[in-house]
Every structure is written in structure tokens, then in C-alpha cells.
Amino acid sequence: MSARLQELAFRDTPMGEISLRRRRDPQLGVDVYEVKLGEEFLMSSAFTEGEVQLSRLGLAEAGPGPLDVVVGGLGLGYTARAALADPRVASLTVVEALEDVVDWHRRDLLPDTVGLAADPRVRLVQGDFFARVAAGDLDPEQPGRRFDAVLLDVDHTPTHHLHPSHAGFYSPDGLRRLLALLRPGGVFALWSDAGDDAFAATLAGVATHSAVHEVVFANPLTGGTSSNVVFTAR
């Protein structure tokens, strides 16, 4: 590869070929870290406000602490890093389906999240978040454990999934199983690339309280703004 593009990691997985690469963006003047699954771009370090706000908006509705938190989907680590910046967070369990992604962080390949895996509050669990929710057990070491907050960032939207097996999670029954894993007053927060009125209605139908938050951020590539959505429920 050229000096402007370096592949840092690559492997064929059951979900497709996954790769981590560093690209020098001449317009932004910075190194951008990107994750691709097959030919699809999953995430980029050029745009992280949605991932950060997933953590901040979710934890804003949590109690005074100490908090036991789950992050579903490790990715580039920005949601987990933002959670660790909250002094109420006593433990952070990160459930990530792809062993490669966990390995990137253990090897500190991403400069913005160096040290995340070594933080004594953090435990990285390689596993299928959706399967664990369906089984009613997010912590393989402590069956039946409940949490103060669950922050999820895996699929693009509630209807655009990385794998068909995820679809059932977004149904009323799937969401009830997730909410049952929260302690009283616990919070569920979900990142989405776009809004979804039907899902918002489904979430409102199973939760005591729910909200939809639009996250707007500057897009230097277009000169305008872009947005994501964070759904919260408790």
C-alpha cells in the first residue's frame, strides 16, 4: 500500500473480511482510522461524536453510581473511552463479536484509545451481544448479573443489520429481554445512523420512559453538518 494508506490488520471472519487501516486524509490533514467489513465501511475516526454521545446521553440518565456498565460493540473504542471518563463508572464490560477488534485494542493499534484494554475497570468479552441478551446473560462470569447501563452500537440502524440474526433484538420481546437485564432505574441507549419512528414507537411501548436524541456534528468533508440518533430507555 502507499504511504497514505496502511492496512494495520486483516482477517477473514464468518461475517466477512474485516480490516483496520490508517489513511492520511489530505483534506482534514490528519490520520484517519477506518474499519471495513467486506466492501462496507463500518466506522471511521473522522466522525466519532455519535459514539461519544451514545455514552454521555445514556449515562446522563443513570443514577449517582457507582455504575456497572455494558458496551455492546467495541469498534474503535470511543463509546467505551467516553464511559470511562465518567467518574461514576466502576466497571465496564465490553461485549464484542469479533476477536480481531478485541485484539486491536489489546495491542493498542488505535492511538486515541491506547490503554483502554489495560484499564482495571475494563473487561473485554469476545462474544455475540445479541445471543447473550437472548440467553438472559450478558456476563459469562456472573450469570444473572444486572447492570446500571447498557450502551449498544453494532448495527447501522434498527432495520439495517450487520447480520440477519440481530433482527429479533429490535422486536418488543427482544427489547424486554434487554430491559430485564437492567437494575431498577437502569438505562439502555442505542446508537443509530438515522432515526426510525417505528422503532421509537416499539421502544416506547416496552419501556417506562424513552427518548430520541438527535446528535448533530460538523462535517468538514462537506462543509456542513451530519447527524446520528441515540435512543434511550429506562
Coordinates of N, CA and C in Angstrom, one line a residue:
M1 N 0.8 -1.2 0.0 CA 0.0 0.0 0.0 C 0.9 1.2 0.0
S2 N 0.3 2.4 -0.4 CA 1.1 3.6 -0.4 C 1.3 4.2 0.9
A3 N 2.1 5.2 1.0 CA 2.4 5.9 2.3 C 1.2 6.5 2.9
R4 N 0.2 6.8 2.1 CA -1.0 7.5 2.5 C -2.0 6.4 3.0
L5 N -1.8 5.2 2.8 CA -2.8 4.2 3.2 C -2.0 2.9 3.7
Q6 N -2.3 2.5 4.9 CA -1.6 1.4 5.5 C -2.7 0.5 6.2
E7 N -2.6 -0.8 5.8 CA -3.5 -1.8 6.4 C -2.8 -2.3 7.6
L8 N -3.5 -2.1 8.8 CA -2.9 -2.5 10.1 C -3.2 -3.9 10.5
A9 N -4.4 -4.3 10.1 CA -4.9 -5.7 10.4 C -5.9 -6.1 9.4
F10 N -5.9 -7.5 9.2 CA -6.9 -8.0 8.2 C -7.1 -9.5 8.5
R11 N -8.3 -9.9 8.4 CA -8.6 -11.4 8.6 C -10.0 -11.7 8.0
D12 N -10.1 -12.9 7.5 CA -11.4 -13.4 7.0 C -12.2 -13.9 8.2
T13 N -13.4 -13.5 8.4 CA -14.2 -13.9 9.6 C -15.6 -14.5 9.1
P14 N -16.4 -15.1 9.9 CA -17.7 -15.6 9.5 C -18.6 -14.5 9.0
M15 N -18.3 -13.3 9.4 CA -19.2 -12.1 8.9 C -18.6 -11.5 7.7
G16 N -17.4 -11.9 7.2 CA -16.8 -11.3 6.1 C -15.4 -10.9 6.4
E17 N -14.7 -10.3 5.4 CA -13.3 -9.9 5.6 C -13.3 -8.6 6.4
I18 N -12.6 -8.6 7.5 CA -12.6 -7.4 8.3 C -11.1 -6.8 8.3
S19 N -11.1 -5.5 8.2 CA -9.7 -4.9 8.1 C -9.7 -3.5 8.9
L20 N -8.6 -3.2 9.4 CA -8.3 -1.9 10.1 C -7.2 -1.3 9.3
R21 N -7.5 0.0 8.9 CA -6.5 0.7 8.1 C -6.4 2.1 8.5
R22 N -5.2 2.6 8.3 CA -4.9 4.0 8.6 C -4.7 4.8 7.3
R23 N -5.4 5.9 7.1 CA -5.4 6.6 5.9 C -5.1 8.1 6.2
R24 N -4.2 8.7 5.5 CA -3.9 10.1 5.6 C -4.9 10.9 4.8
D25 N -5.7 11.7 5.5 CA -6.7 12.4 4.7 C -6.2 13.8 4.4
P26 N -5.9 14.1 3.1 CA -5.3 15.4 2.8 C -6.2 16.6 3.1
Q27 N -7.5 16.4 3.1 CA -8.5 17.5 3.3 C -8.5 17.8 4.8
L28 N -8.5 16.8 5.6 CA -8.5 17.0 7.1 C -7.1 17.2 7.7
G29 N -6.1 16.7 7.0 CA -4.7 16.9 7.4 C -4.4 16.0 8.6
V30 N -5.1 14.9 8.8 CA -4.9 14.0 9.9 C -4.9 12.6 9.4
D31 N -4.4 11.7 10.3 CA -4.6 10.2 10.0 C -6.0 9.8 10.4
V32 N -6.6 9.1 9.6 CA -8.0 8.6 9.8 C -7.9 7.1 9.9
Y33 N -8.5 6.5 11.0 CA -8.5 5.1 11.2 C -9.9 4.6 10.8
E34 N -9.9 3.6 9.9 CA -11.2 3.1 9.4 C -11.3 1.6 9.5
V35 N -12.5 1.1 9.7 CA -12.8 -0.4 9.8 C -13.7 -0.7 8.6
K36 N -13.4 -1.7 7.9 CA -14.2 -2.2 6.8 C -14.6 -3.7 7.0
L37 N -15.8 -4.0 6.7 CA -16.2 -5.4 6.7 C -16.7 -5.7 5.3
G38 N -15.9 -6.5 4.6 CA -16.0 -6.7 3.2 C -15.8 -5.4 2.5
E39 N -16.7 -4.9 1.7 CA -16.6 -3.6 1.0 C -17.3 -2.5 1.7
E40 N -17.8 -2.8 2.9 CA -18.7 -1.9 3.6 C -17.8 -1.2 4.7
F41 N -17.9 0.1 4.8 CA -17.2 0.9 5.8 C -18.1 0.8 7.1
L42 N -17.5 0.4 8.2 CA -18.3 0.3 9.4 C -18.1 1.5 10.3
M43 N -16.9 2.0 10.4 CA -16.7 3.2 11.2 C -15.4 3.9 10.8
S44 N -15.3 5.1 11.3 CA -14.2 6.0 11.0 C -13.9 6.9 12.1
S45 N -12.6 7.1 12.4 CA -12.2 8.0 13.4 C -12.4 9.5 13.1
A46 N -12.8 9.7 11.8 CA -13.1 11.1 11.4 C -14.4 11.6 12.0
F47 N -15.3 10.7 12.3 CA -16.6 11.1 12.8 C -16.9 10.2 14.0
T48 N -16.8 10.8 15.2 CA -16.9 10.0 16.5 C -17.9 10.6 17.4
E49 N -18.5 11.7 17.1 CA -19.4 12.4 18.0 C -20.6 11.5 18.4
G50 N -21.1 10.8 17.4 CA -22.3 9.9 17.7 C -21.9 8.9 18.8
E51 N -20.7 8.3 18.6 CA -20.3 7.2 19.6 C -20.1 7.8 21.0
V52 N -19.5 9.0 21.0 CA -19.3 9.7 22.3 C -20.6 10.0 23.0
Q53 N -21.5 10.6 22.2 CA -22.8 11.0 22.8 C -23.6 9.8 23.2
L54 N -23.4 8.7 22.5 CA -24.1 7.5 23.0 C -23.8 7.2 24.5
S55 N -22.6 7.3 24.8 CA -22.2 7.1 26.2 C -22.7 8.3 27.1
R56 N -22.5 9.5 26.7 CA -22.9 10.6 27.5 C -24.4 10.7 27.7
L57 N -25.1 10.5 26.7 CA -26.6 10.6 26.8 C -27.2 9.5 27.6
G58 N -26.6 8.3 27.4 CA -27.1 7.1 28.2 C -26.8 7.3 29.6
L59 N -25.5 7.6 30.0 CA -25.1 7.7 31.4 C -25.7 9.0 32.0
A60 N -26.2 10.0 31.3 CA -26.8 11.1 31.9 C -28.1 10.8 32.6
E61 N -28.7 9.6 32.1 CA -30.0 9.2 32.7 C -29.8 8.2 33.8
A62 N -28.5 7.8 34.1 CA -28.2 6.8 35.1 C -28.2 7.4 36.5
G63 N -28.1 6.6 37.5 CA -28.1 7.1 38.9 C -26.8 7.6 39.3
P64 N -26.6 7.9 40.6 CA -25.4 8.6 41.1 C -24.2 7.7 41.1
G65 N -24.4 6.4 41.0 CA -23.2 5.5 41.0 C -22.9 4.9 42.4
P66 N -21.9 4.1 42.4 CA -21.1 3.6 41.3 C -21.9 2.8 40.3
L67 N -21.5 2.8 39.0 CA -22.2 2.3 37.9 C -21.5 1.1 37.3
D68 N -22.2 0.0 37.1 CA -21.7 -1.1 36.3 C -22.3 -1.0 34.9
V69 N -21.5 -0.9 33.9 CA -21.9 -0.5 32.5 C -21.5 -1.6 31.5
V70 N -22.3 -1.9 30.6 CA -22.0 -2.7 29.4 C -22.0 -1.9 28.2
V71 N -21.0 -2.1 27.3 CA -20.9 -1.6 26.0 C -21.0 -2.7 25.0
G72 N -22.0 -2.7 24.2 CA -22.2 -3.7 23.1 C -21.6 -3.2 21.8
G73 N -20.5 -3.8 21.4 CA -19.8 -3.4 20.2 C -18.6 -2.5 20.6
L74 N -17.4 -3.0 20.5 CA -16.2 -2.2 20.9 C -15.8 -1.2 19.8
G75 N -15.8 -1.6 18.5 CA -15.4 -0.8 17.4 C -14.1 -0.1 17.6
L76 N -14.0 1.2 17.4 CA -12.8 2.0 17.6 C -12.6 2.4 19.0
G77 N -13.6 2.2 19.9 CA -13.4 2.4 21.3 C -13.9 3.7 21.8
Y78 N -14.5 4.5 21.0 CA -14.9 5.9 21.5 C -16.0 5.9 22.5
T79 N -17.0 5.0 22.4 CA -18.0 4.9 23.4 C -17.5 4.4 24.7
A80 N -16.6 3.4 24.7 CA -16.0 2.9 25.9 C -15.2 3.9 26.5
R81 N -14.4 4.7 25.8 CA -13.5 5.7 26.3 C -14.3 6.8 27.0
A82 N -15.4 7.2 26.3 CA -16.3 8.2 26.9 C -16.9 7.7 28.2
A83 N -17.3 6.5 28.3 CA -17.8 5.9 29.5 C -16.8 6.0 30.7
L84 N -15.6 5.6 30.4 CA -14.5 5.6 31.4 C -14.2 7.0 31.9
A85 N -14.5 8.0 31.1 CA -14.3 9.4 31.6 C -15.3 9.8 32.6
D86 N -16.4 9.1 32.8 CA -17.4 9.4 33.8 C -16.9 8.8 35.1
P87 N -16.7 9.6 36.2 CA -16.2 9.1 37.4 C -17.1 8.1 38.2
R88 N -18.4 8.1 37.8 CA -19.3 7.2 38.4 C -19.1 5.7 37.9
V89 N -18.5 5.5 36.8 CA -18.3 4.2 36.2 C -17.3 3.4 37.0
A90 N -17.8 2.3 37.7 CA -16.9 1.5 38.5 C -16.4 0.3 37.7
S91 N -17.3 -0.2 36.7 CA -16.9 -1.4 35.9 C -17.4 -1.2 34.5
L92 N -16.7 -1.7 33.5 CA -17.1 -1.6 32.1 C -16.9 -2.9 31.5
T93 N -17.9 -3.6 31.1 CA -17.9 -4.9 30.4 C -18.2 -4.6 28.9
V94 N -17.2 -4.9 28.1 CA -17.4 -4.6 26.6 C -17.6 -6.0 25.9
V95 N -18.7 -6.1 25.2 CA -19.0 -7.4 24.5 C -18.8 -7.1 23.0
E96 N -17.9 -7.8 22.4 CA -17.6 -7.6 21.0 C -17.5 -9.0 20.3
A97 N -18.3 -9.0 19.2 CA -18.4 -10.3 18.5 C -17.1 -10.7 17.8
L98 N -16.3 -9.8 17.3 CA -15.1 -10.1 16.5 C -13.8 -10.1 17.4
E99 N -13.2 -11.2 17.5 CA -12.0 -11.4 18.2 C -10.9 -10.4 17.8
D100 N -10.9 -10.1 16.4 CA -9.9 -9.2 15.9 C -10.0 -7.8 16.5
V101 N -11.2 -7.3 16.7 CA -11.4 -6.0 17.2 C -10.9 -5.9 18.6
V102 N -11.2 -7.0 19.4 CA -10.6 -7.0 20.8 C -9.1 -7.0 20.7
D103 N -8.5 -7.7 19.8 CA -7.1 -7.8 19.7 C -6.5 -6.5 19.3
W104 N -7.1 -5.7 18.5 CA -6.6 -4.4 18.1 C -6.4 -3.5 19.3
H105 N -7.4 -3.6 20.2 CA -7.3 -2.7 21.4 C -6.3 -3.3 22.4
R106 N -6.2 -4.6 22.5 CA -5.1 -5.2 23.4 C -3.7 -4.8 22.9
R107 N -3.6 -4.7 21.6 CA -2.3 -4.3 21.0 C -2.1 -2.8 20.9
D108 N -3.1 -2.0 21.3 CA -3.0 -0.6 21.3 C -2.7 -0.1 19.9
L109 N -3.4 -0.6 18.9 CA -3.2 -0.1 17.5 C -3.9 1.2 17.2
L110 N -4.8 1.6 18.1 CA -5.5 2.9 17.8 C -5.1 3.9 18.8
P111 N -4.4 5.0 18.4 CA -3.8 5.9 19.3 C -4.8 6.6 20.2
D112 N -6.0 6.9 19.8 CA -7.0 7.6 20.6 C -7.4 6.8 21.8
T113 N -7.3 5.5 21.8 CA -7.8 4.6 22.9 C -6.7 3.8 23.4
V114 N -5.5 4.2 23.3 CA -4.3 3.5 23.9 C -4.6 3.4 25.4
G115 N -4.4 2.2 26.0 CA -4.6 1.9 27.4 C -6.0 1.5 27.8
L116 N -6.9 1.6 26.9 CA -8.3 1.2 27.2 C -8.4 -0.2 27.8
A117 N -7.8 -1.2 27.1 CA -7.9 -2.6 27.5 C -7.2 -2.8 28.8
A118 N -6.2 -2.0 29.2 CA -5.4 -2.2 30.4 C -6.1 -1.5 31.6
D119 N -7.1 -0.7 31.4 CA -7.8 0.0 32.5 C -8.4 -1.1 33.4
P120 N -8.1 -1.0 34.7 CA -8.6 -2.0 35.7 C -10.1 -2.1 35.8
R121 N -10.8 -1.1 35.3 CA -12.3 -1.2 35.3 C -12.8 -2.0 34.1
V122 N -12.0 -2.3 33.1 CA -12.5 -2.8 31.9 C -12.3 -4.3 31.8
R123 N -13.3 -5.0 31.2 CA -13.2 -6.4 30.9 C -13.7 -6.5 29.4
L124 N -12.9 -7.0 28.5 CA -13.3 -7.2 27.2 C -13.7 -8.7 27.0
V125 N -15.0 -8.8 26.5 CA -15.5 -10.1 26.4 C -15.8 -10.4 24.9
Q126 N -15.2 -11.4 24.3 CA -15.4 -11.8 22.9 C -16.7 -12.6 22.9
G127 N -17.7 -12.1 22.2 CA -19.0 -12.9 22.2 C -20.0 -12.1 21.4
D128 N -21.1 -12.8 21.2 CA -22.3 -12.2 20.4 C -23.2 -11.5 21.4
F129 N -23.2 -10.2 21.4 CA -24.1 -9.4 22.3 C -25.5 -9.9 22.2
F130 N -26.0 -10.0 21.0 CA -27.5 -10.3 20.8 C -27.8 -11.7 21.3
A131 N -26.9 -12.7 21.1 CA -27.1 -14.0 21.6 C -27.1 -14.0 23.1
R132 N -26.2 -13.2 23.7 CA -26.2 -13.2 25.2 C -27.4 -12.5 25.8
V133 N -28.0 -11.5 25.1 CA -29.2 -10.9 25.6 C -30.3 -12.0 25.5
A134 N -30.4 -12.7 24.4 CA -31.4 -13.7 24.2 C -31.4 -14.8 25.2
A135 N -30.1 -15.0 25.7 CA -29.9 -16.1 26.7 C -30.1 -15.5 28.1
G136 N -30.3 -14.2 28.2 CA -30.5 -13.5 29.5 C -29.3 -13.4 30.4
D137 N -28.1 -13.3 29.7 CA -26.9 -13.4 30.5 C -25.8 -12.6 29.7
L138 N -25.6 -11.3 30.1 CA -24.5 -10.5 29.5 C -23.1 -10.7 30.0
D139 N -23.0 -11.3 31.2 CA -21.7 -11.5 31.8 C -21.5 -13.0 32.0
P140 N -20.6 -13.6 31.2 CA -20.4 -15.1 31.3 C -19.8 -15.5 32.6
E141 N -19.2 -14.6 33.3 CA -18.5 -15.0 34.5 C -19.5 -14.8 35.7
Q142 N -20.5 -14.0 35.5 CA -21.5 -13.8 36.6 C -22.9 -14.0 36.1
P143 N -23.4 -15.2 35.9 CA -24.7 -15.4 35.3 C -25.8 -14.7 36.2
G144 N -26.7 -14.0 35.5 CA -27.8 -13.3 36.2 C -27.5 -11.9 36.6
R145 N -26.2 -11.5 36.3 CA -25.8 -10.2 36.8 C -26.6 -9.1 36.0
R146 N -27.0 -8.0 36.8 CA -27.7 -6.9 36.2 C -26.8 -5.7 36.1
F147 N -27.2 -4.7 35.3 CA -26.3 -3.6 35.1 C -27.1 -2.3 35.2
D148 N -26.3 -1.2 35.4 CA -26.9 0.1 35.5 C -27.1 0.8 34.2
A149 N -26.3 0.4 33.2 CA -26.5 1.0 31.8 C -26.0 0.0 30.8
V150 N -26.7 -0.1 29.7 CA -26.2 -0.9 28.5 C -26.2 0.1 27.3
L151 N -25.0 0.2 26.7 CA -24.8 1.1 25.6 C -24.5 0.3 24.4
L152 N -25.3 0.4 23.3 CA -25.2 -0.5 22.2 C -24.9 0.2 20.9
D153 N -23.9 -0.2 20.2 CA -23.5 0.4 18.9 C -22.9 -0.8 18.1
V154 N -23.8 -1.5 17.4 CA -23.4 -2.6 16.5 C -23.9 -2.4 15.1
D155 N -25.3 -2.4 15.0 CA -25.9 -2.3 13.7 C -26.0 -0.8 13.2
H156 N -26.2 -0.7 11.9 CA -26.3 0.7 11.3 C -27.5 1.4 11.8
T157 N -28.7 0.7 11.8 CA -29.9 1.2 12.3 C -30.7 0.0 12.9
P158 N -31.9 0.3 13.5 CA -32.7 -0.9 14.0 C -33.2 -1.7 12.9
T159 N -33.2 -1.3 11.6 CA -33.6 -2.1 10.5 C -32.5 -2.5 9.5
H160 N -31.3 -1.9 9.7 CA -30.2 -2.2 8.8 C -29.1 -2.9 9.6
H161 N -29.1 -4.2 9.6 CA -28.3 -5.0 10.5 C -27.1 -5.5 9.8
L162 N -26.0 -5.7 10.6 CA -24.8 -6.4 10.1 C -25.0 -7.9 9.8
H163 N -26.0 -8.5 10.5 CA -26.3 -9.9 10.3 C -27.8 -10.1 10.6
P164 N -28.4 -10.9 9.8 CA -29.9 -11.1 10.0 C -30.3 -11.6 11.3
S165 N -29.4 -12.3 12.0 CA -29.7 -12.8 13.4 C -29.9 -11.8 14.4
H166 N -29.6 -10.5 14.1 CA -29.8 -9.4 15.0 C -31.2 -8.9 15.0
A167 N -32.0 -9.2 14.0 CA -33.3 -8.6 13.8 C -34.2 -8.8 15.0
G168 N -34.2 -9.9 15.6 CA -35.1 -10.2 16.7 C -34.9 -9.3 17.9
F169 N -33.7 -8.8 18.1 CA -33.4 -8.0 19.3 C -34.3 -6.7 19.3
Y170 N -34.6 -6.2 18.1 CA -35.3 -4.9 18.0 C -36.8 -5.1 18.1
S171 N -37.3 -6.3 18.3 CA -38.7 -6.5 18.5 C -39.1 -6.2 19.9
P172 N -40.4 -6.2 20.2 CA -40.8 -6.0 21.6 C -40.2 -7.0 22.6
D173 N -40.3 -8.3 22.2 CA -39.8 -9.3 23.1 C -38.3 -9.2 23.3
G174 N -37.5 -8.9 22.2 CA -36.1 -8.7 22.3 C -35.7 -7.5 23.3
L175 N -36.4 -6.4 23.1 CA -36.2 -5.3 24.0 C -36.5 -5.6 25.4
R176 N -37.6 -6.3 25.6 CA -38.0 -6.6 27.0 C -36.9 -7.5 27.7
R177 N -36.3 -8.4 26.9 CA -35.2 -9.2 27.4 C -34.0 -8.4 27.8
L178 N -33.7 -7.3 27.0 CA -32.6 -6.4 27.4 C -33.0 -5.6 28.6
L179 N -34.2 -5.1 28.7 CA -34.5 -4.2 29.8 C -34.5 -5.0 31.1
A180 N -34.8 -6.3 31.0 CA -34.8 -7.2 32.2 C -33.4 -7.4 32.8
L181 N -32.4 -7.1 32.0 CA -31.0 -7.2 32.5 C -30.5 -5.9 33.2
L182 N -31.4 -4.9 33.3 CA -31.0 -3.7 33.9 C -31.5 -3.7 35.4
R183 N -30.7 -3.0 36.2 CA -31.2 -2.8 37.6 C -32.3 -1.8 37.6
P184 N -33.0 -1.7 38.7 CA -34.1 -0.6 38.8 C -33.4 0.7 38.5
G185 N -34.1 1.5 37.6 CA -33.5 2.8 37.2 C -32.4 2.7 36.2
G186 N -32.1 1.5 35.7 CA -31.1 1.3 34.7 C -31.5 1.9 33.4
V187 N -30.5 2.1 32.5 CA -30.7 2.8 31.2 C -30.2 2.0 30.1
F188 N -30.9 1.9 29.0 CA -30.5 1.4 27.7 C -30.4 2.5 26.7
A189 N -29.2 2.5 26.0 CA -29.0 3.5 25.0 C -28.5 2.9 23.7
L190 N -29.0 3.3 22.6 CA -28.7 2.7 21.3 C -28.3 3.7 20.3
W191 N -27.2 3.6 19.6 CA -26.8 4.4 18.5 C -27.4 4.0 17.3
S192 N -27.8 4.9 16.4 CA -28.3 4.6 15.1 C -27.8 5.6 14.1
D193 N -27.5 5.2 12.9 CA -27.1 6.2 11.9 C -28.2 7.1 11.5
A194 N -29.5 6.7 11.7 CA -30.6 7.5 11.3 C -31.8 7.3 12.2
G195 N -32.8 8.2 12.2 CA -33.9 8.0 13.0 C -34.8 6.9 12.5
D196 N -35.7 6.4 13.3 CA -36.6 5.3 13.0 C -37.9 5.4 13.8
D197 N -38.9 6.0 13.2 CA -40.2 6.3 14.0 C -40.8 5.0 14.5
A198 N -40.8 3.9 13.7 CA -41.4 2.7 14.1 C -40.7 2.1 15.2
F199 N -39.3 2.1 15.2 CA -38.6 1.6 16.3 C -38.8 2.4 17.6
A200 N -38.8 3.7 17.4 CA -39.1 4.6 18.6 C -40.4 4.2 19.3
A201 N -41.4 3.9 18.4 CA -42.7 3.6 19.0 C -42.7 2.2 19.7
T202 N -41.9 1.3 19.1 CA -41.7 0.0 19.7 C -41.1 0.1 21.1
L203 N -40.0 0.9 21.1 CA -39.3 1.1 22.4 C -40.2 1.8 23.4
A204 N -40.9 2.8 23.0 CA -41.8 3.4 23.9 C -42.9 2.5 24.5
G205 N -43.2 1.5 23.7 CA -44.3 0.5 24.1 C -43.8 -0.5 25.2
V206 N -42.5 -0.6 25.3 CA -42.0 -1.6 26.3 C -41.2 -1.0 27.5
A207 N -40.9 0.3 27.4 CA -40.1 1.0 28.4 C -41.0 1.9 29.2
T208 N -40.6 2.2 30.5 CA -41.3 3.1 31.3 C -41.1 4.5 30.7
H209 N -39.9 4.8 30.3 CA -39.6 6.1 29.7 C -38.7 5.9 28.5
S210 N -38.9 6.6 27.4 CA -37.9 6.5 26.3 C -37.8 7.9 25.7
A211 N -36.7 8.1 24.9 CA -36.5 9.4 24.2 C -35.6 9.1 23.0
V212 N -35.7 10.1 22.1 CA -34.9 10.1 20.9 C -34.1 11.3 20.8
H213 N -32.8 11.2 20.7 CA -31.9 12.4 20.7 C -31.2 12.5 19.4
E214 N -31.3 13.6 18.7 CA -30.5 13.8 17.5 C -29.2 14.4 17.9
V215 N -28.1 13.8 17.3 CA -26.8 14.3 17.6 C -26.2 14.9 16.3
V216 N -26.1 16.2 16.3 CA -25.6 16.9 15.1 C -24.2 17.3 15.3
F217 N -23.4 17.2 14.3 CA -22.0 17.5 14.4 C -21.4 18.0 13.0
A218 N -20.4 18.8 13.1 CA -19.8 19.4 11.9 C -19.2 18.3 11.0
N219 N -19.4 18.4 9.7 CA -18.8 17.5 8.7 C -17.8 18.3 7.9
P220 N -16.6 18.3 8.2 CA -15.6 19.1 7.4 C -15.4 18.6 6.0
L221 N -15.9 17.4 5.6 CA -15.8 17.0 4.3 C -16.8 17.6 3.4
T222 N -17.9 18.0 3.9 CA -19.0 18.6 3.2 C -19.1 20.1 3.4
G223 N -18.5 20.6 4.5 CA -18.6 22.0 4.9 C -19.9 22.2 5.6
G224 N -20.7 21.2 5.9 CA -22.0 21.4 6.6 C -22.0 20.6 7.9
T225 N -23.2 20.0 8.1 CA -23.3 19.1 9.3 C -23.9 17.8 8.9
S226 N -23.7 16.8 9.8 CA -24.3 15.5 9.7 C -24.9 15.2 11.0
S227 N -25.7 14.0 11.1 CA -26.3 13.7 12.3 C -26.5 12.2 12.5
N228 N -26.5 11.8 13.7 CA -26.9 10.4 14.1 C -28.0 10.5 15.1
V229 N -28.5 9.4 15.6 CA -29.6 9.4 16.6 C -29.2 8.5 17.7
V230 N -29.5 8.8 18.9 CA -29.4 8.0 20.1 C -30.7 7.8 20.7
F231 N -31.2 6.6 20.8 CA -32.4 6.2 21.5 C -32.0 5.9 23.0
T232 N -32.8 6.3 23.9 CA -32.6 6.0 25.3 C -33.9 5.4 25.9
A233 N -33.8 4.5 26.9 CA -35.0 3.9 27.5 C -34.6 3.5 28.9
R234 N -35.6 3.5 29.8 CA -35.4 3.0 31.1 C -36.8 2.6 31.7

